[in-house]
PDB file of C-alpha atoms in Angstrom:
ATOM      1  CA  UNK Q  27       0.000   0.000   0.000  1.00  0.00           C
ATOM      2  CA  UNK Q  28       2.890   2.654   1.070  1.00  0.00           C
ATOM      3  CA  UNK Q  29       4.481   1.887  -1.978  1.00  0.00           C
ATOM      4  CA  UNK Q  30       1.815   1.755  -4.529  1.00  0.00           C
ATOM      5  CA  UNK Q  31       1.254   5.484  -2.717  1.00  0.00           C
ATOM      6  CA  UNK Q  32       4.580   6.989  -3.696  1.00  0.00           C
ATOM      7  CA  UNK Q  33       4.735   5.511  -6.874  1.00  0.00           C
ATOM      8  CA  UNK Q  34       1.602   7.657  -7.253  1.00  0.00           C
ATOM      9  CA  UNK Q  35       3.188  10.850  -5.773  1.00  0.00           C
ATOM     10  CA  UNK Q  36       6.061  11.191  -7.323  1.00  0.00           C
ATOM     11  CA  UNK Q  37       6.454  15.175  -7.709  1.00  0.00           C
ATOM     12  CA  UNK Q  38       9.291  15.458  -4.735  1.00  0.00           C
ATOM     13  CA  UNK Q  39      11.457  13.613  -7.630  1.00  0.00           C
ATOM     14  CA  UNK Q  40      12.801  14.185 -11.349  1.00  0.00           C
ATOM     15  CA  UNK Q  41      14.472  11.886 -12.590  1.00  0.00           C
ATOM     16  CA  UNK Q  42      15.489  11.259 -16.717  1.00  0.00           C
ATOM     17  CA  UNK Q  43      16.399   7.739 -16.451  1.00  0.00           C
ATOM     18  CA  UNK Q  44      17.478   5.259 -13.935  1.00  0.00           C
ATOM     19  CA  UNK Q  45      16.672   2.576 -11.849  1.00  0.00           C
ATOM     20  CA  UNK Q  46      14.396   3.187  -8.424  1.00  0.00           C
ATOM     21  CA  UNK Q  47      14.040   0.551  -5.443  1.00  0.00           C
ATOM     22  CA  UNK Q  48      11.268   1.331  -3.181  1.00  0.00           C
ATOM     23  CA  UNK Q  49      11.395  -0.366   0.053  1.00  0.00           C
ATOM     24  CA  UNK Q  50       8.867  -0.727   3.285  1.00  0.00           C
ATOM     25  CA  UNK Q  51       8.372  -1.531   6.957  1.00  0.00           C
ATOM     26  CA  UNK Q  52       5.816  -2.381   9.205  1.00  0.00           C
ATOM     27  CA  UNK Q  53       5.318   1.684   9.638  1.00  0.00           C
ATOM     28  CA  UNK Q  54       4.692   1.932   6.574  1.00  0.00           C
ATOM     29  CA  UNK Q  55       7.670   4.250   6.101  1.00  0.00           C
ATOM     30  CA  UNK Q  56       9.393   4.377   2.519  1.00  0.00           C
ATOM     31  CA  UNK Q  57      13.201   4.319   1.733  1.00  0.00           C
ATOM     32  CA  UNK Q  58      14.121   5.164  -1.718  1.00  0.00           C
ATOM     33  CA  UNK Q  59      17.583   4.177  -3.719  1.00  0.00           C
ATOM     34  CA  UNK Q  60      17.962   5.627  -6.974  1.00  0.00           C
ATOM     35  CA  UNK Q  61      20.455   4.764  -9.575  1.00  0.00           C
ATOM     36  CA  UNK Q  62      21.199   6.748 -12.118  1.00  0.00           C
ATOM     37  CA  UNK Q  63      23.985   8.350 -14.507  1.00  0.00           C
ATOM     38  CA  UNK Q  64      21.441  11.533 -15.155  1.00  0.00           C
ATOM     39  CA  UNK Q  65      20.590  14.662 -12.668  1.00  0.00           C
ATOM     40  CA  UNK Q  66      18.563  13.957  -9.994  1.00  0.00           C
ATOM     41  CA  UNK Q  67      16.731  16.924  -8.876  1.00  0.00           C
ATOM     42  CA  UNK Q  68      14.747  16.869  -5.565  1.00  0.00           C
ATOM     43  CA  UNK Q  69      12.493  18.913  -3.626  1.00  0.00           C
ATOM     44  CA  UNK Q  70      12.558  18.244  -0.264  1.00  0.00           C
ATOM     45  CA  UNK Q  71       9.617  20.326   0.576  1.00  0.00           C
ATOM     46  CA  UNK Q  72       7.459  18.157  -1.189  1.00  0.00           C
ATOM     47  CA  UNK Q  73       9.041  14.977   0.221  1.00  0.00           C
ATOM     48  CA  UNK Q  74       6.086  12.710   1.899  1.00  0.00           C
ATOM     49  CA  UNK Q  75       6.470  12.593   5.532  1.00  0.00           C
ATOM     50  CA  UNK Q  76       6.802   8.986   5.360  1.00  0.00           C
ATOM     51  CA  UNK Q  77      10.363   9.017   3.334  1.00  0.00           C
ATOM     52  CA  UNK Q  78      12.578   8.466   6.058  1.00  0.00           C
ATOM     53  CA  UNK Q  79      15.394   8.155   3.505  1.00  0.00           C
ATOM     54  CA  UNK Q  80      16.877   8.443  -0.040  1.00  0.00           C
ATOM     55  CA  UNK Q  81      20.217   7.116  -1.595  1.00  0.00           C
ATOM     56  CA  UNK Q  82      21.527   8.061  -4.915  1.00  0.00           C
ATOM     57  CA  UNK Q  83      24.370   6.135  -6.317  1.00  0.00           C
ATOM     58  CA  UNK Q  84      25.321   4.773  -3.141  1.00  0.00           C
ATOM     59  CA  UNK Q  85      24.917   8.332  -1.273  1.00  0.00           C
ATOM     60  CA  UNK Q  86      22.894   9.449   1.119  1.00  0.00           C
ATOM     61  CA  UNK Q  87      20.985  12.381  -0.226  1.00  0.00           C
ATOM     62  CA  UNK Q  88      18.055  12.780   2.433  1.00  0.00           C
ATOM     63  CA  UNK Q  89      17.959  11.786   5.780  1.00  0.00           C
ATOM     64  CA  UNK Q  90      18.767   8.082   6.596  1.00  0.00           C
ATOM     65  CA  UNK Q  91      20.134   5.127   4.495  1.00  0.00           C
ATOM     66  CA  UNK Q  92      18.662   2.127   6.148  1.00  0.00           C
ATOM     67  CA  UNK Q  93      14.918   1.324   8.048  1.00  0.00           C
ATOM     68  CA  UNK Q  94      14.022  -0.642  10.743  1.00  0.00           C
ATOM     69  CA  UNK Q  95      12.088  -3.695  10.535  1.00  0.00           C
ATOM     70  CA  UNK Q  96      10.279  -6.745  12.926  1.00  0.00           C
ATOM     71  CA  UNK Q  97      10.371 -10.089  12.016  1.00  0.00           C
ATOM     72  CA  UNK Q  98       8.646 -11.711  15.024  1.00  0.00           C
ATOM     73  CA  UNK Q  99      10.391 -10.221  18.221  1.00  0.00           C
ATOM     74  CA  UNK Q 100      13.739  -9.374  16.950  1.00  0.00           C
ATOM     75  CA  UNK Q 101      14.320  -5.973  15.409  1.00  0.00           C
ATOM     76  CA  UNK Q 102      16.414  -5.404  12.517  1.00  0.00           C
ATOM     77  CA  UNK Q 103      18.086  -2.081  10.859  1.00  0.00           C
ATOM     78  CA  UNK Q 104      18.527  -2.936   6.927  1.00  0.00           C
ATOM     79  CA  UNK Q 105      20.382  -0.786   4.995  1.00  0.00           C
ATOM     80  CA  UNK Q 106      19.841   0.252   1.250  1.00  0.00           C
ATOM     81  CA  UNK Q 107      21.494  -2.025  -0.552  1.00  0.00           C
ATOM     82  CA  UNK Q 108      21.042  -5.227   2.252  1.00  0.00           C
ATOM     83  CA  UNK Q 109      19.078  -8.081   1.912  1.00  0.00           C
ATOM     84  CA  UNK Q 110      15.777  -8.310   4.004  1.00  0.00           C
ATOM     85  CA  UNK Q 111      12.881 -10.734   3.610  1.00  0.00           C
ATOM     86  CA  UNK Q 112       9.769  -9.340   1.822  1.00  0.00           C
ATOM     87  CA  UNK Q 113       7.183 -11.272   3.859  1.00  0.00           C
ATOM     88  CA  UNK Q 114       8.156 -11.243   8.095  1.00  0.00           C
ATOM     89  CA  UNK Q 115       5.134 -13.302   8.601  1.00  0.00           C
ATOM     90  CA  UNK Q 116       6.946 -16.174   6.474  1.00  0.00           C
ATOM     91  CA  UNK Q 117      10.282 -14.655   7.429  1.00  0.00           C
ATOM     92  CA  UNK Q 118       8.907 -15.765  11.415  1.00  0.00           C
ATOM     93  CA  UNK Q 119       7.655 -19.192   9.879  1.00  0.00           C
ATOM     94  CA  UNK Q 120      11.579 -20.180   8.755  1.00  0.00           C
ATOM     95  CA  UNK Q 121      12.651 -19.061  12.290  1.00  0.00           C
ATOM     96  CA  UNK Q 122      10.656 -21.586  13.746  1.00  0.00           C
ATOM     97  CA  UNK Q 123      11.583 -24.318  11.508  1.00  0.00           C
ATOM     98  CA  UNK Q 124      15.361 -23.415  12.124  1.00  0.00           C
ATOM     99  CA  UNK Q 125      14.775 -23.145  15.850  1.00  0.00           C
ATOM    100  CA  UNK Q 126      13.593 -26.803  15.969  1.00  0.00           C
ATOM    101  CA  UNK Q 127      15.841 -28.231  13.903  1.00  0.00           C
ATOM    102  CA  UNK Q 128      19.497 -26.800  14.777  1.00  0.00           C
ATOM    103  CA  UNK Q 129      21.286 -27.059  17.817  1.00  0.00           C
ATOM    104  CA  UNK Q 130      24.837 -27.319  18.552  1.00  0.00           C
ATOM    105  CA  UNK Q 131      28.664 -25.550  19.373  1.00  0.00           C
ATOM    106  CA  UNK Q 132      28.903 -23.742  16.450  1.00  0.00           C
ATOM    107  CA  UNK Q 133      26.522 -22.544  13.630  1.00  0.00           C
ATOM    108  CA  UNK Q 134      27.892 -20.996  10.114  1.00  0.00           C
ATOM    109  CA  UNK Q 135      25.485 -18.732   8.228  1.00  0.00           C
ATOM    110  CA  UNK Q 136      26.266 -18.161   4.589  1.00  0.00           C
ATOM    111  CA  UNK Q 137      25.107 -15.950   3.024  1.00  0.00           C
ATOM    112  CA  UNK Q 138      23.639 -14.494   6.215  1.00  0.00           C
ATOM    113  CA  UNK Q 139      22.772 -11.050   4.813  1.00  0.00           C
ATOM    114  CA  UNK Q 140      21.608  -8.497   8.035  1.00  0.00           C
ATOM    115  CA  UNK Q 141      21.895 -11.699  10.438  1.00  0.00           C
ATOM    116  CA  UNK Q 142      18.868 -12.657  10.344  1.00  0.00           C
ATOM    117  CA  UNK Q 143      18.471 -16.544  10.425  1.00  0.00           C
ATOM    118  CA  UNK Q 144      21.598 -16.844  12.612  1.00  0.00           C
ATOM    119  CA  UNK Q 145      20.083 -14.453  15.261  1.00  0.00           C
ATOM    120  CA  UNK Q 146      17.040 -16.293  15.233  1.00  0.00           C
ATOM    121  CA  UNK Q 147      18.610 -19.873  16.709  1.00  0.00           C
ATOM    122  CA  UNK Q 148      21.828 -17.769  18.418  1.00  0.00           C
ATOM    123  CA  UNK Q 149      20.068 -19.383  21.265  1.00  0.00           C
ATOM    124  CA  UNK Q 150      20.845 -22.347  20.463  1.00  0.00           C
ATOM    125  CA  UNK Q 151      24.694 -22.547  20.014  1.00  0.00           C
ATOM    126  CA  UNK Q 152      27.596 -21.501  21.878  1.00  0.00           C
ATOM    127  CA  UNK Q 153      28.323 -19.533  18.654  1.00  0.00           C
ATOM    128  CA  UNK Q 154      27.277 -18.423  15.421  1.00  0.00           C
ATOM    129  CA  UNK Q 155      29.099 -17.524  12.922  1.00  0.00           C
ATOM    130  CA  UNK Q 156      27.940 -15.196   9.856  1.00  0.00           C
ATOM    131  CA  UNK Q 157      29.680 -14.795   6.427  1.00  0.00           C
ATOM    132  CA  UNK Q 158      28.397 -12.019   3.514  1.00  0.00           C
ATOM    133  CA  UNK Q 159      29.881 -10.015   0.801  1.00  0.00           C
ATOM    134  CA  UNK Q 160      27.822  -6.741   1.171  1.00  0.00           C
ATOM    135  CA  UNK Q 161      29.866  -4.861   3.667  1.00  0.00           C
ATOM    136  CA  UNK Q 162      27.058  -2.675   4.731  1.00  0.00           C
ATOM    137  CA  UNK Q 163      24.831  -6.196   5.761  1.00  0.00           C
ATOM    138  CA  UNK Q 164      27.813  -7.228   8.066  1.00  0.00           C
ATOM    139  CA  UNK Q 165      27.417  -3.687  10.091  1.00  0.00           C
ATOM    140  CA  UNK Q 166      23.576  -4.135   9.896  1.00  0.00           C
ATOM    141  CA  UNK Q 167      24.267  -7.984  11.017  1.00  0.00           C
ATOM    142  CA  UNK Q 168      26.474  -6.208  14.154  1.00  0.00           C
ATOM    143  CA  UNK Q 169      24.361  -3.810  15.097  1.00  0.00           C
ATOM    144  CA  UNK Q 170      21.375  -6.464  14.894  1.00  0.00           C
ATOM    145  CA  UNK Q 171      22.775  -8.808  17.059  1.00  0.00           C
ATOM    146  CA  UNK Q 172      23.459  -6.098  19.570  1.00  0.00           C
ATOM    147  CA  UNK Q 173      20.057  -4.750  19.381  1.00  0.00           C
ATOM    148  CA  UNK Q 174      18.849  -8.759  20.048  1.00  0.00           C
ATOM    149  CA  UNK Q 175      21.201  -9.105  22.764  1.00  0.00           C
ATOM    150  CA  UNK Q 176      23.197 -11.574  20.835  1.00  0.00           C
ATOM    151  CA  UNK Q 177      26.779 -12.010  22.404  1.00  0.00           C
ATOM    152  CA  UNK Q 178      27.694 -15.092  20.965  1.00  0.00           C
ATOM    153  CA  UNK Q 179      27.994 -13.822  16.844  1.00  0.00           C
ATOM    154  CA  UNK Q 180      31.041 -12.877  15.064  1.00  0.00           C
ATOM    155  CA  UNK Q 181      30.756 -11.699  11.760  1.00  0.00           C
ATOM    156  CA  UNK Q 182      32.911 -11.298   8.406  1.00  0.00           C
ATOM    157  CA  UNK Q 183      32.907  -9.690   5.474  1.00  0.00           C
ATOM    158  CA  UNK Q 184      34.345 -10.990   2.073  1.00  0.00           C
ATOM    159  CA  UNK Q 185      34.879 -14.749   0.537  1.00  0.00           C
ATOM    160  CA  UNK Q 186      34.096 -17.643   2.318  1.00  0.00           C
ATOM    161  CA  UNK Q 187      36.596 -19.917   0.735  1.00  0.00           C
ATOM    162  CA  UNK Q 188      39.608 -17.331   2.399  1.00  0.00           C
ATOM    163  CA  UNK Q 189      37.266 -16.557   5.580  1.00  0.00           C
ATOM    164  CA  UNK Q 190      36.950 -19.934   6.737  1.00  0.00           C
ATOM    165  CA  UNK Q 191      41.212 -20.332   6.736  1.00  0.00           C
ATOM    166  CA  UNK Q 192      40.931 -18.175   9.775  1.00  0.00           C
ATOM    167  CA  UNK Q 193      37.955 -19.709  11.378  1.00  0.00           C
ATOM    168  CA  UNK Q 194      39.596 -23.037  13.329  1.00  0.00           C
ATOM    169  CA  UNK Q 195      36.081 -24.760  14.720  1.00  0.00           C
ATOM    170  CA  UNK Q 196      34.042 -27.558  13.351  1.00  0.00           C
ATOM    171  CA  UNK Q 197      30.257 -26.632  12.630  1.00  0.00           C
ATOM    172  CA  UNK Q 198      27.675 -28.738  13.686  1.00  0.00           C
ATOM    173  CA  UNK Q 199      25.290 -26.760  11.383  1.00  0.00           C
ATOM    174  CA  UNK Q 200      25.178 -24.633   8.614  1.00  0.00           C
ATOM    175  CA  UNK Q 201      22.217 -22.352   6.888  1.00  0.00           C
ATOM    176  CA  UNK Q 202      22.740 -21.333   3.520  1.00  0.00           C
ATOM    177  CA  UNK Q 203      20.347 -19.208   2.047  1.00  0.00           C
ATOM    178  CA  UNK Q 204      21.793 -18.220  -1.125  1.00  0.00           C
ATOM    179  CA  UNK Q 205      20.666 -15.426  -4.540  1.00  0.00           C
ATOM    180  CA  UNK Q 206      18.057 -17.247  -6.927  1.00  0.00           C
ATOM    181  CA  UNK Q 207      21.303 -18.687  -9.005  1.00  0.00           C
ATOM    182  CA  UNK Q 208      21.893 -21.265  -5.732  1.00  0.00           C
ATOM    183  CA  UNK Q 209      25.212 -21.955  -4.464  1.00  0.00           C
ATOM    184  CA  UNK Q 210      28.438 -21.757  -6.599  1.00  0.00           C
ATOM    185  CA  UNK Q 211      30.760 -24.970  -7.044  1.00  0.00           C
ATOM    186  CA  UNK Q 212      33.220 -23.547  -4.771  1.00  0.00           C
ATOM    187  CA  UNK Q 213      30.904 -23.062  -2.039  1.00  0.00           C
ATOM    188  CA  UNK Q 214      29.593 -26.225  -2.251  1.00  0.00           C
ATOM    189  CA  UNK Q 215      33.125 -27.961  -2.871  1.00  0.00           C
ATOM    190  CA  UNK Q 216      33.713 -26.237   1.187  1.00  0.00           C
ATOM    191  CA  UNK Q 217      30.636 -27.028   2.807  1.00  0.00           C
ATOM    192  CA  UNK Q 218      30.968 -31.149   1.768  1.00  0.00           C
ATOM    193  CA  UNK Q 219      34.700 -30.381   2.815  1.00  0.00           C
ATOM    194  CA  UNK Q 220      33.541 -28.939   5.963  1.00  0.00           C
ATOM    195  CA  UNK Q 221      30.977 -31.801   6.959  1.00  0.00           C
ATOM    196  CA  UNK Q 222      28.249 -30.762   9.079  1.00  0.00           C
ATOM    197  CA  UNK Q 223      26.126 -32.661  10.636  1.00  0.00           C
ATOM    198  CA  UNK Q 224      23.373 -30.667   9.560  1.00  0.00           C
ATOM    199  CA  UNK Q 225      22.559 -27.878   6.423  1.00  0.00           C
ATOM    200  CA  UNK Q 226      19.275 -25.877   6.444  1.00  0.00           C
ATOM    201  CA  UNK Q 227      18.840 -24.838   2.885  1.00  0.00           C
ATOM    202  CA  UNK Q 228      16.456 -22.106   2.257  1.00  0.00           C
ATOM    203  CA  UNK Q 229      16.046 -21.307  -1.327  1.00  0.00           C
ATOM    204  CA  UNK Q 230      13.509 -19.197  -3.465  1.00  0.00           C
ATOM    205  CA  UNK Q 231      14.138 -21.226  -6.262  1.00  0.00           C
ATOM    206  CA  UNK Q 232      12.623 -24.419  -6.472  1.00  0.00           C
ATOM    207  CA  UNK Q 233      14.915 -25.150  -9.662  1.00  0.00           C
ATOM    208  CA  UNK Q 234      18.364 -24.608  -8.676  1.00  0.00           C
ATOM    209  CA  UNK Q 235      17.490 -25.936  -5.052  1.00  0.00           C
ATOM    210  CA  UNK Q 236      17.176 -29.988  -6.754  1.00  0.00           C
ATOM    211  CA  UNK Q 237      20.106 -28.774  -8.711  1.00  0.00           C
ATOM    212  CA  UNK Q 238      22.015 -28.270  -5.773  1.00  0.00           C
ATOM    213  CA  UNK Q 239      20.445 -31.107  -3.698  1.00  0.00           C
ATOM    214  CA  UNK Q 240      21.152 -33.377  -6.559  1.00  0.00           C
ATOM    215  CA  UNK Q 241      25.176 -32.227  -6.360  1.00  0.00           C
ATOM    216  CA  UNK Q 242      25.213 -32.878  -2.519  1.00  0.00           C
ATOM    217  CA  UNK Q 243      23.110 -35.734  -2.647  1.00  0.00           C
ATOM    218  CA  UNK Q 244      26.534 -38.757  -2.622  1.00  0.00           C
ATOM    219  CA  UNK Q 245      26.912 -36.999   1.258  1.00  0.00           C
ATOM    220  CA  UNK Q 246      23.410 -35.478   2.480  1.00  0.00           C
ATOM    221  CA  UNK Q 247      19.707 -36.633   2.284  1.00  0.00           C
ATOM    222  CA  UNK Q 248      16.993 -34.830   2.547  1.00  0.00           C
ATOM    223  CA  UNK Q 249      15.150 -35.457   6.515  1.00  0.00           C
ATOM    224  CA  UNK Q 250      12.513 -32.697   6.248  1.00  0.00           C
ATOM    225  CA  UNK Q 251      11.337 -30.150   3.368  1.00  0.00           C
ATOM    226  CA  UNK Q 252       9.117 -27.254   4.022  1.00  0.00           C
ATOM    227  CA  UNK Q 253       7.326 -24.899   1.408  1.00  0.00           C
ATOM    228  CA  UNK Q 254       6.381 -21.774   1.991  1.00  0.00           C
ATOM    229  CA  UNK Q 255       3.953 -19.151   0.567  1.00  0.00           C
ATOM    230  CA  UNK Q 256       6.689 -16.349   0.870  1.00  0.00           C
ATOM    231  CA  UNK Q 257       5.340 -14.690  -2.533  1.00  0.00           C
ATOM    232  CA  UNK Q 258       1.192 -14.588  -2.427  1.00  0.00           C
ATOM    233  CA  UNK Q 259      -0.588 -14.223  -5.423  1.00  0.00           C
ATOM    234  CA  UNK Q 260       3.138 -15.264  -7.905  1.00  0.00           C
ATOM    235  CA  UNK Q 261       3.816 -18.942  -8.405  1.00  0.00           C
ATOM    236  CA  UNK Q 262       7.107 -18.739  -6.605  1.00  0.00           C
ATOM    237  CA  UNK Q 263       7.218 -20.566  -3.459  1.00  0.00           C
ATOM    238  CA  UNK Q 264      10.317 -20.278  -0.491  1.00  0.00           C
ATOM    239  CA  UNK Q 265      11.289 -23.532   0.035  1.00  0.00           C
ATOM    240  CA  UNK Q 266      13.549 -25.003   3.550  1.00  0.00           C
ATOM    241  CA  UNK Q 267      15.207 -28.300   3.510  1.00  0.00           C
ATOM    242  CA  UNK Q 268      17.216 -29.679   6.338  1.00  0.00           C
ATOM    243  CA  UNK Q 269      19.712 -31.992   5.051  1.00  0.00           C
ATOM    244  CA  UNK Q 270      21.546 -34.746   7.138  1.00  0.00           C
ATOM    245  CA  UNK Q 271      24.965 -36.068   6.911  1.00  0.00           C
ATOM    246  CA  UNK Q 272      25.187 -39.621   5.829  1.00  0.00           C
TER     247      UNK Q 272
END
């Protein structure tokens, strides 16, 4: 609704050409990241009092560069260009099925974006471990644990082949929740090389999921697989295996 309602006021902004992302909370509140190689021209007067922030090319141009979100009971800050489920309600439904199906010393999270799915089952490891390539989701993922009251996460930017080196712990569990293009060779190459008892999988595409399943299947089974209604009204379903070491 918020968003269909700025697209329709869109006289605080000129813009030639470009590419906008419009983004919401549970306010209701709008952040805005244009990218463009044209003038932008802006008038902040006319600026709804619900745009709490605007980015252009990577800048901050009005007010704030991130929003605050709930996805259950945990608060999250999400910056501009981070990651962020687009249904919480779902979003709390994966929490649950992680919660009750990892435990453990220590947890990787690939992929793990703000923190989210690590912070969620924090509780339930001595410590978690979060790995992500967007530099401004591994502040949001620090600052998120903090504002959780997570002590037990450590968190690194870059790649997770060269990460890893430094990391000296075996990890009874892993979550990998990976882009719509599924996990590269290499990554998968390291987590059969790594051998965790258990992998949570969560994937929002159905197709290179059983690609990837199929690759891991010589040293994982499936045990459980969950589909979720993450994207009402599309056919594209979120989908959360938990795999088991054979």
């Amino acid at each position: 609704r918020a968003i269909n309602a700025i697209i329709n006021k869109h006289d605080f902004l000129s813009i030639e050409d470009g590419e906008i992302i419009i983004r919401t909370n549970y306010l209701e509140e709008i952040l805005i990241e244009i990218r463009s190689d044209y003038n932008v021209k802006m008038d902040k007067g006319l600026i709804p009092k619900n745009v709490i922030g605007i980015v252009l090319n990577n800048r901050t141009i009005y007010k704030n560069n991130y929003f605050e979100d709930y996805i259950g009971d945990y608060k999250f800050r999400v910056s501009y260009n981070s990651f962020f489920q687009v249904n919480n309600y779902m979003a709390g439904e994966i929490f649950n099925i992680l919660k009750n199906n990892l435990k453990g010393e220590n947890l990787l999270d690939l992929y793990c974006g703000v923190g989210t799915l690590g912070i969620s089952v924090a509780h339930n490891f001595k410590r978690i471990y979060g790995i992500e390539v967007i530099g401004n989701a591994i502040k949001d993922a620090k600052t998120n644990a903090r504002i959780n009251k997570i002590d037990n996460a450590f968190y690194y930017v870059g790649d997770t082949a060269k990460i890893l080196k430094d990391i000296d712990v075996y990890f009874d569990s892993i979550i990998v929740d990976p882009p719509r293009s599924g996990l590269n060779k290499e990554t998968i190459t390291k987590i059969i090389e790594l051998r965790p008892k258990t992998i949570a999988y969560v994937s929002c595409d159905p197709m290179t999921l059983a690609r990837d399943l199929s690759i891991l299947y010589d040293n994982y089974y499936v045990e459980k697989a969950n589909v979720l209604n993450m994207f009402p009204n599309t056919y594209h379903v979120e989908c959360v295996c938990i795999l088991k070491l054979r």
